C-alpha cells in the first residue's frame, strides 16, 4: 500500500471486496459505456441547442428573442402556466387531502384515475378537447351561438395544458401525506384550531417541499408542452402561439437561428428545473415521497 | 372495505373537509379528464364497430400504428439494456461526476419535446455533428425510421434507469455473497441471481418507456420526415385527420392508441402483482 498517496481517490474506492463487484476492467468499461451513452443522447442535443442558437452571433440571438411574435409567445406561455399550475395545485391539495386523510370506498380507483393523463398521448390530450369544443365538436354549435371560442384560442391551450400536467402535484403529495398520517392534524384540532387553520399551519408546512417539487415539475411541463397544445392552438402568430409552437413555426420556415434562440430559453428552463429538482432531492429527501418515475 | 358500515361514505374521522376536498376532486377530475375522454370514446363509437375497424385497419392507419409500435418497441429495448447498465454504474460505482450524471438522466423529462426534436434533427441531419460521420457510408439517420428510434430512445431513457435504480440500491448484498460462497463466479451471480430479481423493475421501466414512446409526438415529427406509409407516426396521422375535419377517424385512431397504451400498462400491473407475490415487495 505504499503507492496509496499517488493513486487517485476514485481508483482507490474501486478496490472493494471482490466477490460483490466486478473486475476493475469491467467496471471501467461499464462506466465508459454509460458516460458515452449519456453524452451522446443527452449532452449533445443540449449542447446543439445553444450552439445553433449562438451560431449566427449574439446580435441575431437577442433579436430573435425580442421580436414581437417571440415576445407574444413568451407572454402566452407564462400566462398559460400561471393558470394551469395554480389550478393543479388546488386540485393536488384537495385530492391528497381526501385520499390521504380519509378512508372511503373507491379510493384506489380514484388514485389510478389521477395518473390517467400520464398514459394518454399528448396529441390525444388535445384531440379530446377539439371533439368537445371544436367547430364540429359536441358543444361546437352551442359555443358558436354564445360567441365563445375555446379551440384555436387561449382557453383551449389552457385546458390542454391543465390536462397534461394534471397528475404532477397530486402524485407528489398523496404518498407523502399518506405516510404522514393524521396525528398532527388531530392534535391541532383537539387543541381548538379550526379546519382551515390546521391546514395552513400544520399540514402545509409538513408538505411544503414536496409541494414545491411538484410545482416545479408541473411548471416545466406546462411551459414546454407541445403536442397537446399544438392540436388546440391553431398556430396564429402573435395570438395563440406558445414558445414551443413558435419554435416549430420558425424551424419550419428554415429560420433555424431564431428557432434555436427561442428553444434555448426553454432549454434553460429545463436546466433550472433540474437544478431545483436535484437540490430538493438532496436537501429534503425525507420530505419528498417522489416516486421518481416521471 | 368491509360492507358493515352501511351507507356511510367514509370511515368516521375527526378531520374536517372530506366533503369539500372529495367533491372538488371529483368535479375537477370529471371536467378535465373523464368527460373529455368519454367524448373520444363516444365519437369513435359513432362509426360503429365495422366503421371503427375499417379506419383502424386502413392501410395508412395500420402502417402508422405499426410504425409507432415497432419503433417504440425497439427504442424501449435499447433503453432497457443501457438503462440497466447506467443504473448499475450509478448505484454500484463511485467515480468523479457521478452525481452530475445521475441528475442529468432526468433531462428528457425536463426538456420540452419540441426542443429535443429540433436539437436531435440538427445533430443527426446529413450535415450535423453525427449525421455527417455516417453520411460517407450512405447511412441516413434523420428523416428515416432510424431517426424516429433515436428520438424515442431520448425520451424513454429515464424510465428504466429510474425504476431499476431504487431496487438495486436496496439489493441485499448477502445474496451476492451467498452466491459467491456457493461457488458462482461474478458473471453467474449477476446473470442468475441479480438480474432475475431486477427483472420486474426492468420490465416495468421497459413498459413505461414503451407506453410513452407510442404516444410521443413533439420530439419525433422534426426528425421523422413524415412520409406516409414510411415514417408517419400515429399521433401525426390523428392531427392530419383533424385538419381534414375527419373527427371520427381521428377519434378512432386515438382510441386504438389508447387501447395499445392501456394494454401496456395492464402488463405493468401484472408484472408488479407477480413480483409482489414472488419477492414480497
mmCIF file of N, CA and C in Angstrom, chain B residues 65-190:
data_model
loop_
_atom_site.group_PDB
_atom_site.id
_atom_site.type_symbol
_atom_site.label_atom_id
_atom_site.label_comp_id
_atom_site.label_asym_id
_atom_site.label_seq_id
_atom_site.Cartn_x
_atom_site.Cartn_y
_atom_site.Cartn_z
ATOM 1 N N UNK B 65 -49.731 2.963 -37.178
ATOM 2 C CA UNK B 65 -49.782 2.301 -35.866
ATOM 3 C C UNK B 65 -48.637 1.312 -35.722
ATOM 4 N N UNK B 66 -48.380 0.550 -36.785
ATOM 5 C CA UNK B 66 -47.275 -0.420 -36.740
ATOM 6 C C UNK B 66 -45.943 0.278 -36.550
ATOM 7 N N UNK B 67 -45.753 1.373 -37.311
ATOM 8 C CA UNK B 67 -44.501 2.124 -37.185
ATOM 9 C C UNK B 67 -44.326 2.612 -35.752
ATOM 10 N N UNK B 68 -45.383 3.244 -35.201
ATOM 11 C CA UNK B 68 -45.291 3.763 -33.837
ATOM 12 C C UNK B 68 -44.965 2.640 -32.858
ATOM 13 N N UNK B 69 -45.649 1.513 -33.011
ATOM 14 C CA UNK B 69 -45.465 0.439 -32.036
ATOM 15 C C UNK B 69 -44.075 -0.205 -32.150
ATOM 16 N N UNK B 70 -43.660 -0.525 -33.382
ATOM 17 C CA UNK B 70 -42.410 -1.277 -33.507
ATOM 18 C C UNK B 70 -41.164 -0.421 -33.276
ATOM 19 N N UNK B 71 -41.183 0.856 -33.716
ATOM 20 C CA UNK B 71 -40.014 1.690 -33.378
ATOM 21 C C UNK B 71 -39.978 1.923 -31.869
ATOM 22 N N UNK B 72 -41.153 2.038 -31.231
ATOM 23 C CA UNK B 72 -41.183 2.209 -29.780
ATOM 24 C C UNK B 72 -40.633 0.972 -29.080
ATOM 25 N N UNK B 73 -40.989 -0.182 -29.616
ATOM 26 C CA UNK B 73 -40.504 -1.442 -29.045
ATOM 27 C C UNK B 73 -38.982 -1.502 -29.139
ATOM 28 N N UNK B 74 -38.462 -1.113 -30.296
ATOM 29 C CA UNK B 74 -37.007 -1.111 -30.497
ATOM 30 C C UNK B 74 -36.347 -0.140 -29.514
ATOM 31 N N UNK B 75 -36.901 1.082 -29.452
ATOM 32 C CA UNK B 75 -36.308 2.098 -28.575
ATOM 33 C C UNK B 75 -36.360 1.659 -27.115
ATOM 34 N N UNK B 76 -37.492 1.075 -26.699
ATOM 35 C CA UNK B 76 -37.627 0.648 -25.301
ATOM 36 C C UNK B 76 -36.643 -0.475 -24.984
ATOM 37 N N UNK B 77 -36.377 -1.334 -25.969
ATOM 38 C CA UNK B 77 -35.404 -2.410 -25.753
ATOM 39 C C UNK B 77 -34.005 -1.840 -25.562
ATOM 40 N N UNK B 78 -33.621 -0.890 -26.428
ATOM 41 C CA UNK B 78 -32.317 -0.234 -26.265
ATOM 42 C C UNK B 78 -32.250 0.421 -24.891
ATOM 43 N N UNK B 79 -33.348 1.106 -24.496
ATOM 44 C CA UNK B 79 -33.379 1.756 -23.190
ATOM 45 C C UNK B 79 -33.273 0.756 -22.055
ATOM 46 N N UNK B 80 -33.862 -0.433 -22.228
ATOM 47 C CA UNK B 80 -33.801 -1.440 -21.168
ATOM 48 C C UNK B 80 -32.352 -1.859 -20.951
ATOM 49 N N UNK B 81 -31.630 -2.135 -22.050
ATOM 50 C CA UNK B 81 -30.242 -2.595 -21.930
ATOM 51 C C UNK B 81 -29.358 -1.498 -21.317
ATOM 52 N N UNK B 82 -29.380 -0.309 -21.945
ATOM 53 C CA UNK B 82 -28.497 0.745 -21.445
ATOM 54 C C UNK B 82 -28.997 1.313 -20.118
ATOM 55 N N UNK B 83 -30.311 1.274 -19.900
ATOM 56 C CA UNK B 83 -30.856 1.746 -18.635
ATOM 57 C C UNK B 83 -30.343 0.925 -17.459
ATOM 58 N N UNK B 84 -30.269 -0.400 -17.644
ATOM 59 C CA UNK B 84 -29.761 -1.263 -16.576
ATOM 60 C C UNK B 84 -28.278 -0.969 -16.338
ATOM 61 N N UNK B 85 -27.516 -0.834 -17.430
ATOM 62 C CA UNK B 85 -26.083 -0.542 -17.279
ATOM 63 C C UNK B 85 -25.886 0.783 -16.549
ATOM 64 N N UNK B 86 -26.652 1.806 -16.959
ATOM 65 C CA UNK B 86 -26.489 3.130 -16.340
ATOM 66 C C UNK B 86 -26.906 3.086 -14.866
ATOM 67 N N UNK B 87 -28.036 2.421 -14.578
ATOM 68 C CA UNK B 87 -28.477 2.319 -13.181
ATOM 69 C C UNK B 87 -27.416 1.591 -12.354
ATOM 70 N N UNK B 88 -26.871 0.531 -12.915
ATOM 71 C CA UNK B 88 -25.840 -0.257 -12.234
ATOM 72 C C UNK B 88 -24.638 0.612 -11.897
ATOM 73 N N UNK B 89 -24.162 1.340 -12.903
ATOM 74 C CA UNK B 89 -22.986 2.195 -12.731
ATOM 75 C C UNK B 89 -23.260 3.283 -11.690
ATOM 76 N N UNK B 90 -24.456 3.876 -11.742
ATOM 77 C CA UNK B 90 -24.772 4.968 -10.815
ATOM 78 C C UNK B 90 -24.898 4.469 -9.379
ATOM 79 N N UNK B 91 -25.420 3.247 -9.196
ATOM 80 C CA UNK B 91 -25.629 2.737 -7.842
ATOM 81 C C UNK B 91 -24.362 2.098 -7.283
ATOM 82 N N UNK B 92 -23.664 1.325 -8.103
ATOM 83 C CA UNK B 92 -22.595 0.491 -7.578
ATOM 84 C C UNK B 92 -21.208 1.122 -7.604
ATOM 85 N N UNK B 93 -20.949 2.019 -8.534
ATOM 86 C CA UNK B 93 -19.593 2.528 -8.674
ATOM 87 C C UNK B 93 -19.496 3.966 -8.195
ATOM 88 N N UNK B 94 -18.303 4.323 -7.720
ATOM 89 C CA UNK B 94 -18.043 5.709 -7.330
ATOM 90 C C UNK B 94 -17.000 6.264 -8.281
ATOM 91 N N UNK B 95 -17.322 7.342 -8.953
ATOM 92 C CA UNK B 95 -16.356 7.965 -9.862
ATOM 93 C C UNK B 95 -16.688 9.446 -9.966
ATOM 94 N N UNK B 96 -15.713 10.273 -10.360
ATOM 95 C CA UNK B 96 -15.983 11.709 -10.402
ATOM 96 C C UNK B 96 -17.097 12.016 -11.410
ATOM 97 N N UNK B 97 -17.996 12.898 -11.038
ATOM 98 C CA UNK B 97 -19.068 13.285 -11.947
ATOM 99 C C UNK B 97 -20.280 12.387 -11.860
ATOM 100 N N UNK B 98 -20.272 11.442 -10.919
ATOM 101 C CA UNK B 98 -21.387 10.502 -10.838
ATOM 102 C C UNK B 98 -22.710 11.193 -10.525
ATOM 103 N N UNK B 99 -22.686 12.107 -9.555
ATOM 104 C CA UNK B 99 -23.951 12.747 -9.165
ATOM 105 C C UNK B 99 -24.472 13.653 -10.277
ATOM 106 N N UNK B 100 -23.544 14.265 -10.998
ATOM 107 C CA UNK B 100 -23.933 15.108 -12.124
ATOM 108 C C UNK B 100 -24.633 14.257 -13.183
ATOM 109 N N UNK B 101 -24.042 13.113 -13.449
ATOM 110 C CA UNK B 101 -24.589 12.192 -14.435
ATOM 111 C C UNK B 101 -25.984 11.731 -13.991
ATOM 112 N N UNK B 102 -26.086 11.427 -12.697
ATOM 113 C CA UNK B 102 -27.346 10.981 -12.118
ATOM 114 C C UNK B 102 -28.434 12.045 -12.323
ATOM 115 N N UNK B 103 -28.083 13.287 -12.021
ATOM 116 C CA UNK B 103 -29.057 14.374 -12.173
ATOM 117 C C UNK B 103 -29.447 14.542 -13.631
ATOM 118 N N UNK B 104 -28.478 14.329 -14.505
ATOM 119 C CA UNK B 104 -28.664 14.573 -15.919
ATOM 120 C C UNK B 104 -29.626 13.589 -16.580
ATOM 121 N N UNK B 105 -29.766 12.402 -15.970
ATOM 122 C CA UNK B 105 -30.625 11.366 -16.543
ATOM 123 C C UNK B 105 -32.058 11.872 -16.727
ATOM 124 N N UNK B 106 -32.492 12.811 -15.865
ATOM 125 C CA UNK B 106 -33.871 13.302 -15.950
ATOM 126 C C UNK B 106 -34.074 14.361 -17.026
ATOM 127 N N UNK B 107 -33.020 14.725 -17.736
ATOM 128 C CA UNK B 107 -33.148 15.789 -18.737
ATOM 129 C C UNK B 107 -34.320 15.583 -19.702
ATOM 130 N N UNK B 108 -34.525 14.358 -20.226
ATOM 131 C CA UNK B 108 -35.651 14.193 -21.164
ATOM 132 C C UNK B 108 -37.015 14.508 -20.555
ATOM 133 N N UNK B 109 -37.156 14.383 -19.217
ATOM 134 C CA UNK B 109 -38.415 14.758 -18.585
ATOM 135 C C UNK B 109 -38.564 16.269 -18.533
ATOM 136 N N UNK B 110 -37.433 16.975 -18.442
ATOM 137 C CA UNK B 110 -37.489 18.421 -18.239
ATOM 138 C C UNK B 110 -37.424 19.206 -19.545
ATOM 139 N N UNK B 111 -36.749 18.648 -20.541
ATOM 140 C CA UNK B 111 -36.571 19.383 -21.797
ATOM 141 C C UNK B 111 -37.827 19.262 -22.656
ATOM 142 N N UNK B 112 -38.411 20.413 -23.066
ATOM 143 C CA UNK B 112 -39.612 20.332 -23.909
ATOM 144 C C UNK B 112 -39.354 19.484 -25.156
ATOM 145 N N UNK B 113 -40.349 18.701 -25.540
ATOM 146 C CA UNK B 113 -40.127 17.727 -26.613
ATOM 147 C C UNK B 113 -39.770 18.397 -27.941
ATOM 148 N N UNK B 114 -40.346 19.570 -28.208
ATOM 149 C CA UNK B 114 -40.044 20.232 -29.479
ATOM 150 C C UNK B 114 -38.572 20.637 -29.531
ATOM 151 N N UNK B 115 -38.040 21.064 -28.384
ATOM 152 C CA UNK B 115 -36.632 21.447 -28.324
ATOM 153 C C UNK B 115 -35.751 20.226 -28.581
ATOM 154 N N UNK B 116 -36.094 19.123 -27.920
ATOM 155 C CA UNK B 116 -35.352 17.880 -28.152
ATOM 156 C C UNK B 116 -35.431 17.501 -29.626
ATOM 157 N N UNK B 117 -36.612 17.652 -30.206
ATOM 158 C CA UNK B 117 -36.823 17.271 -31.603
ATOM 159 C C UNK B 117 -35.920 18.030 -32.558
ATOM 160 N N UNK B 118 -35.890 19.372 -32.429
ATOM 161 C CA UNK B 118 -35.074 20.123 -33.390
ATOM 162 C C UNK B 118 -33.588 19.924 -33.103
ATOM 163 N N UNK B 119 -33.230 19.732 -31.818
ATOM 164 C CA UNK B 119 -31.814 19.523 -31.499
ATOM 165 C C UNK B 119 -31.325 18.192 -32.075
ATOM 166 N N UNK B 120 -32.111 17.137 -31.904
ATOM 167 C CA UNK B 120 -31.712 15.823 -32.433
ATOM 168 C C UNK B 120 -31.636 15.876 -33.961
ATOM 169 N N UNK B 121 -32.585 16.585 -34.575
ATOM 170 C CA UNK B 121 -32.555 16.697 -36.030
ATOM 171 C C UNK B 121 -31.282 17.402 -36.480
ATOM 172 N N UNK B 122 -30.908 18.483 -35.768
ATOM 173 C CA UNK B 122 -29.700 19.216 -36.143
ATOM 174 C C UNK B 122 -28.465 18.322 -36.048
ATOM 175 N N UNK B 123 -28.446 17.446 -35.037
ATOM 176 C CA UNK B 123 -27.268 16.588 -34.852
ATOM 177 C C UNK B 123 -27.212 15.464 -35.880
ATOM 178 N N UNK B 124 -28.373 14.881 -36.167
ATOM 179 C CA UNK B 124 -28.382 13.666 -36.992
ATOM 180 C C UNK B 124 -28.701 13.929 -38.463
ATOM 181 N N UNK B 125 -28.921 15.204 -38.817
ATOM 182 C CA UNK B 125 -29.115 15.533 -40.233
ATOM 183 C C UNK B 125 -27.809 15.256 -40.971
ATOM 184 N N UNK B 126 -27.873 15.048 -42.311
ATOM 185 C CA UNK B 126 -26.658 14.704 -43.066
ATOM 186 C C UNK B 126 -25.505 15.677 -42.843
ATOM 187 N N UNK B 127 -25.806 16.958 -42.517
ATOM 188 C CA UNK B 127 -24.706 17.896 -42.276
ATOM 189 C C UNK B 127 -24.480 18.149 -40.782
ATOM 190 N N UNK B 128 -25.108 17.350 -39.933
ATOM 191 C CA UNK B 128 -24.991 17.553 -38.487
ATOM 192 C C UNK B 128 -23.754 16.890 -37.909
ATOM 193 N N UNK B 129 -23.546 17.110 -36.587
ATOM 194 C CA UNK B 129 -22.346 16.587 -35.923
ATOM 195 C C UNK B 129 -22.194 15.082 -36.114
ATOM 196 N N UNK B 130 -23.271 14.331 -35.921
ATOM 197 C CA UNK B 130 -23.166 12.869 -36.033
ATOM 198 C C UNK B 130 -23.600 12.403 -37.412
ATOM 199 N N UNK B 131 -24.631 13.047 -37.946
ATOM 200 C CA UNK B 131 -25.115 12.668 -39.267
ATOM 201 C C UNK B 131 -24.010 12.708 -40.313
ATOM 202 N N UNK B 132 -23.114 13.720 -40.214
ATOM 203 C CA UNK B 132 -22.053 13.860 -41.217
ATOM 204 C C UNK B 132 -21.024 12.735 -41.107
ATOM 205 N N UNK B 133 -20.936 12.109 -39.923
ATOM 206 C CA UNK B 133 -20.000 10.983 -39.782
ATOM 207 C C UNK B 133 -20.514 9.751 -40.520
ATOM 208 N N UNK B 134 -21.845 9.632 -40.606
ATOM 209 C CA UNK B 134 -22.426 8.446 -41.238
ATOM 210 C C UNK B 134 -22.693 8.651 -42.724
ATOM 211 N N UNK B 135 -22.823 9.941 -43.099
ATOM 212 C CA UNK B 135 -23.145 10.285 -44.476
ATOM 213 C C UNK B 135 -22.213 9.607 -45.500
ATOM 214 N N UNK B 136 -20.870 9.614 -45.299
ATOM 215 C CA UNK B 136 -19.983 8.984 -46.292
ATOM 216 C C UNK B 136 -20.272 7.497 -46.519
ATOM 217 N N UNK B 137 -20.857 6.847 -45.516
ATOM 218 C CA UNK B 137 -21.149 5.415 -45.665
ATOM 219 C C UNK B 137 -22.541 5.174 -46.247
ATOM 220 N N UNK B 138 -23.189 6.262 -46.641
ATOM 221 C CA UNK B 138 -24.515 6.133 -47.218
ATOM 222 C C UNK B 138 -25.599 5.849 -46.188
ATOM 223 N N UNK B 139 -25.286 6.086 -44.897
ATOM 224 C CA UNK B 139 -26.308 5.851 -43.860
ATOM 225 C C UNK B 139 -26.974 7.173 -43.500
ATOM 226 N N UNK B 140 -28.273 7.253 -43.722
ATOM 227 C CA UNK B 140 -29.026 8.433 -43.308
ATOM 228 C C UNK B 140 -29.705 8.124 -41.978
ATOM 229 N N UNK B 141 -29.681 9.076 -41.060
ATOM 230 C CA UNK B 141 -30.329 8.851 -39.760
ATOM 231 C C UNK B 141 -31.572 9.736 -39.640
ATOM 232 N N UNK B 142 -31.368 11.068 -39.723
ATOM 233 C CA UNK B 142 -32.536 11.951 -39.684
ATOM 234 C C UNK B 142 -33.384 11.693 -40.925
ATOM 235 N N UNK B 143 -34.689 11.882 -40.801
ATOM 236 C CA UNK B 143 -35.667 11.680 -41.873
ATOM 237 C C UNK B 143 -35.794 10.221 -42.278
ATOM 238 N N UNK B 144 -35.374 9.300 -41.398
ATOM 239 C CA UNK B 144 -35.625 7.872 -41.637
ATOM 240 C C UNK B 144 -36.207 7.295 -40.343
ATOM 241 N N UNK B 145 -36.533 6.004 -40.397
ATOM 242 C CA UNK B 145 -37.051 5.356 -39.187
ATOM 243 C C UNK B 145 -36.007 5.291 -38.075
ATOM 244 N N UNK B 146 -34.736 5.253 -38.490
ATOM 245 C CA UNK B 146 -33.657 5.259 -37.504
ATOM 246 C C UNK B 146 -33.719 6.543 -36.668
ATOM 247 N N UNK B 147 -34.017 7.648 -37.345
ATOM 248 C CA UNK B 147 -34.149 8.929 -36.651
ATOM 249 C C UNK B 147 -35.280 8.894 -35.640
ATOM 250 N N UNK B 148 -36.406 8.294 -36.035
ATOM 251 C CA UNK B 148 -37.539 8.174 -35.113
ATOM 252 C C UNK B 148 -37.103 7.401 -33.868
ATOM 253 N N UNK B 149 -36.384 6.289 -34.108
ATOM 254 C CA UNK B 149 -35.937 5.458 -32.986
ATOM 255 C C UNK B 149 -35.032 6.261 -32.055
ATOM 256 N N UNK B 150 -34.157 7.087 -32.634
ATOM 257 C CA UNK B 150 -33.244 7.880 -31.797
ATOM 258 C C UNK B 150 -34.025 8.843 -30.910
ATOM 259 N N UNK B 151 -35.025 9.516 -31.484
ATOM 260 C CA UNK B 151 -35.845 10.429 -30.680
ATOM 261 C C UNK B 151 -36.555 9.663 -29.567
ATOM 262 N N UNK B 152 -37.043 8.465 -29.871
ATOM 263 C CA UNK B 152 -37.773 7.685 -28.865
ATOM 264 C C UNK B 152 -36.835 7.161 -27.779
ATOM 265 N N UNK B 153 -35.586 6.846 -28.170
ATOM 266 C CA UNK B 153 -34.607 6.434 -27.159
ATOM 267 C C UNK B 153 -34.358 7.604 -26.207
ATOM 268 N N UNK B 154 -34.239 8.809 -26.788
ATOM 269 C CA UNK B 154 -34.005 10.001 -25.961
ATOM 270 C C UNK B 154 -35.105 10.172 -24.917
ATOM 271 N N UNK B 155 -36.383 10.155 -25.361
ATOM 272 C CA UNK B 155 -37.442 10.473 -24.388
ATOM 273 C C UNK B 155 -37.718 9.314 -23.423
ATOM 274 N N UNK B 156 -37.321 8.080 -23.779
ATOM 275 C CA UNK B 156 -37.607 6.951 -22.901
ATOM 276 C C UNK B 156 -36.481 6.620 -21.937
ATOM 277 N N UNK B 157 -35.346 7.291 -22.138
ATOM 278 C CA UNK B 157 -34.152 6.937 -21.363
ATOM 279 C C UNK B 157 -34.340 6.900 -19.841
ATOM 280 N N UNK B 158 -34.996 7.918 -19.246
ATOM 281 C CA UNK B 158 -35.042 7.922 -17.775
ATOM 282 C C UNK B 158 -35.873 6.799 -17.160
ATOM 283 N N UNK B 159 -36.839 6.249 -17.887
ATOM 284 C CA UNK B 159 -37.793 5.318 -17.268
ATOM 285 C C UNK B 159 -37.117 4.095 -16.659
ATOM 286 N N UNK B 160 -36.283 3.390 -17.470
ATOM 287 C CA UNK B 160 -35.665 2.173 -16.960
ATOM 288 C C UNK B 160 -34.681 2.502 -15.840
ATOM 289 N N UNK B 161 -33.866 3.555 -16.055
ATOM 290 C CA UNK B 161 -32.895 3.928 -15.028
ATOM 291 C C UNK B 161 -33.609 4.179 -13.705
ATOM 292 N N UNK B 162 -34.688 4.972 -13.752
ATOM 293 C CA UNK B 162 -35.354 5.376 -12.520
ATOM 294 C C UNK B 162 -36.185 4.268 -11.870
ATOM 295 N N UNK B 163 -36.573 3.242 -12.608
ATOM 296 C CA UNK B 163 -37.282 2.140 -11.944
ATOM 297 C C UNK B 163 -36.297 1.104 -11.392
ATOM 298 N N UNK B 164 -35.140 0.933 -12.079
ATOM 299 C CA UNK B 164 -34.177 -0.081 -11.630
ATOM 300 C C UNK B 164 -33.341 0.440 -10.456
ATOM 301 N N UNK B 165 -33.004 1.736 -10.516
ATOM 302 C CA UNK B 165 -32.121 2.330 -9.508
ATOM 303 C C UNK B 165 -32.525 2.055 -8.054
ATOM 304 N N UNK B 166 -33.772 2.361 -7.646
ATOM 305 C CA UNK B 166 -34.120 2.121 -6.235
ATOM 306 C C UNK B 166 -34.060 0.649 -5.838
ATOM 307 N N UNK B 167 -34.423 -0.255 -6.753
ATOM 308 C CA UNK B 167 -34.384 -1.683 -6.436
ATOM 309 C C UNK B 167 -32.940 -2.146 -6.240
ATOM 310 N N UNK B 168 -32.062 -1.639 -7.098
ATOM 311 C CA UNK B 168 -30.653 -2.013 -6.995
ATOM 312 C C UNK B 168 -30.032 -1.452 -5.716
ATOM 313 N N UNK B 169 -30.479 -0.240 -5.320
ATOM 314 C CA UNK B 169 -29.975 0.361 -4.087
ATOM 315 C C UNK B 169 -30.331 -0.490 -2.874
ATOM 316 N N UNK B 170 -31.504 -1.088 -2.905
ATOM 317 C CA UNK B 170 -31.976 -1.900 -1.779
ATOM 318 C C UNK B 170 -31.487 -3.336 -1.868
ATOM 319 N N UNK B 171 -30.798 -3.666 -2.956
ATOM 320 C CA UNK B 171 -30.454 -5.070 -3.179
ATOM 321 C C UNK B 171 -29.586 -5.601 -2.041
ATOM 322 N N UNK B 172 -29.965 -6.762 -1.542
ATOM 323 C CA UNK B 172 -29.294 -7.368 -0.401
ATOM 324 C C UNK B 172 -27.955 -7.976 -0.826
ATOM 325 N N UNK B 173 -26.854 -7.363 -0.382
ATOM 326 C CA UNK B 173 -25.527 -7.841 -0.795
ATOM 327 C C UNK B 173 -25.242 -9.252 -0.285
ATOM 328 N N UNK B 174 -25.943 -9.651 0.772
ATOM 329 C CA UNK B 174 -25.725 -11.001 1.301
ATOM 330 C C UNK B 174 -26.072 -12.064 0.272
ATOM 331 N N UNK B 175 -27.049 -11.723 -0.592
ATOM 332 C CA UNK B 175 -27.407 -12.669 -1.652
ATOM 333 C C UNK B 175 -26.229 -12.892 -2.585
ATOM 334 N N UNK B 176 -25.546 -11.780 -2.914
ATOM 335 C CA UNK B 176 -24.386 -11.894 -3.793
ATOM 336 C C UNK B 176 -23.283 -12.676 -3.107
ATOM 337 N N UNK B 177 -23.076 -12.420 -1.818
ATOM 338 C CA UNK B 177 -22.032 -13.131 -1.077
ATOM 339 C C UNK B 177 -22.364 -14.616 -1.000
ATOM 340 N N UNK B 178 -23.636 -14.912 -0.727
ATOM 341 C CA UNK B 178 -24.052 -16.312 -0.649
ATOM 342 C C UNK B 178 -23.784 -17.008 -1.974
ATOM 343 N N UNK B 179 -24.140 -16.336 -3.046
ATOM 344 C CA UNK B 179 -23.931 -16.905 -4.375
ATOM 345 C C UNK B 179 -22.445 -17.177 -4.620
ATOM 346 N N UNK B 180 -21.596 -16.209 -4.204
ATOM 347 C CA UNK B 180 -20.154 -16.375 -4.392
ATOM 348 C C UNK B 180 -19.613 -17.511 -3.533
ATOM 349 N N UNK B 181 -20.095 -17.591 -2.295
ATOM 350 C CA UNK B 181 -19.622 -18.660 -1.402
ATOM 351 C C UNK B 181 -19.983 -20.030 -1.943
ATOM 352 N N UNK B 182 -21.122 -20.088 -2.629
ATOM 353 C CA UNK B 182 -21.556 -21.363 -3.173
ATOM 354 C C UNK B 182 -20.830 -21.701 -4.474
ATOM 355 N N UNK B 183 -19.863 -20.873 -4.831
ATOM 356 C CA UNK B 183 -19.003 -21.219 -5.948
ATOM 357 C C UNK B 183 -19.330 -20.555 -7.264
ATOM 358 N N UNK B 184 -20.307 -19.662 -7.267
ATOM 359 C CA UNK B 184 -20.629 -18.988 -8.526
ATOM 360 C C UNK B 184 -19.577 -17.925 -8.815
ATOM 361 N N UNK B 185 -19.214 -17.780 -10.075
ATOM 362 C CA UNK B 185 -18.335 -16.653 -10.384
ATOM 363 C C UNK B 185 -19.193 -15.406 -10.546
ATOM 364 N N UNK B 186 -18.537 -14.252 -10.751
ATOM 365 C CA UNK B 186 -19.271 -12.993 -10.755
ATOM 366 C C UNK B 186 -20.310 -12.952 -11.869
ATOM 367 N N UNK B 187 -19.958 -13.460 -13.038
ATOM 368 C CA UNK B 187 -20.894 -13.458 -14.156
ATOM 369 C C UNK B 187 -22.161 -14.251 -13.810
ATOM 370 N N UNK B 188 -21.952 -15.437 -13.195
ATOM 371 C CA UNK B 188 -23.123 -16.250 -12.818
ATOM 372 C C UNK B 188 -23.971 -15.530 -11.774
ATOM 373 N N UNK B 189 -23.308 -14.900 -10.794
ATOM 374 C CA UNK B 189 -24.056 -14.176 -9.765
ATOM 375 C C UNK B 189 -24.897 -13.071 -10.384
ATOM 376 N N UNK B 190 -24.293 -12.317 -11.302
ATOM 377 C CA UNK B 190 -25.010 -11.195 -11.908
ATOM 378 C C UNK B 190 -26.182 -11.694 -12.750
#
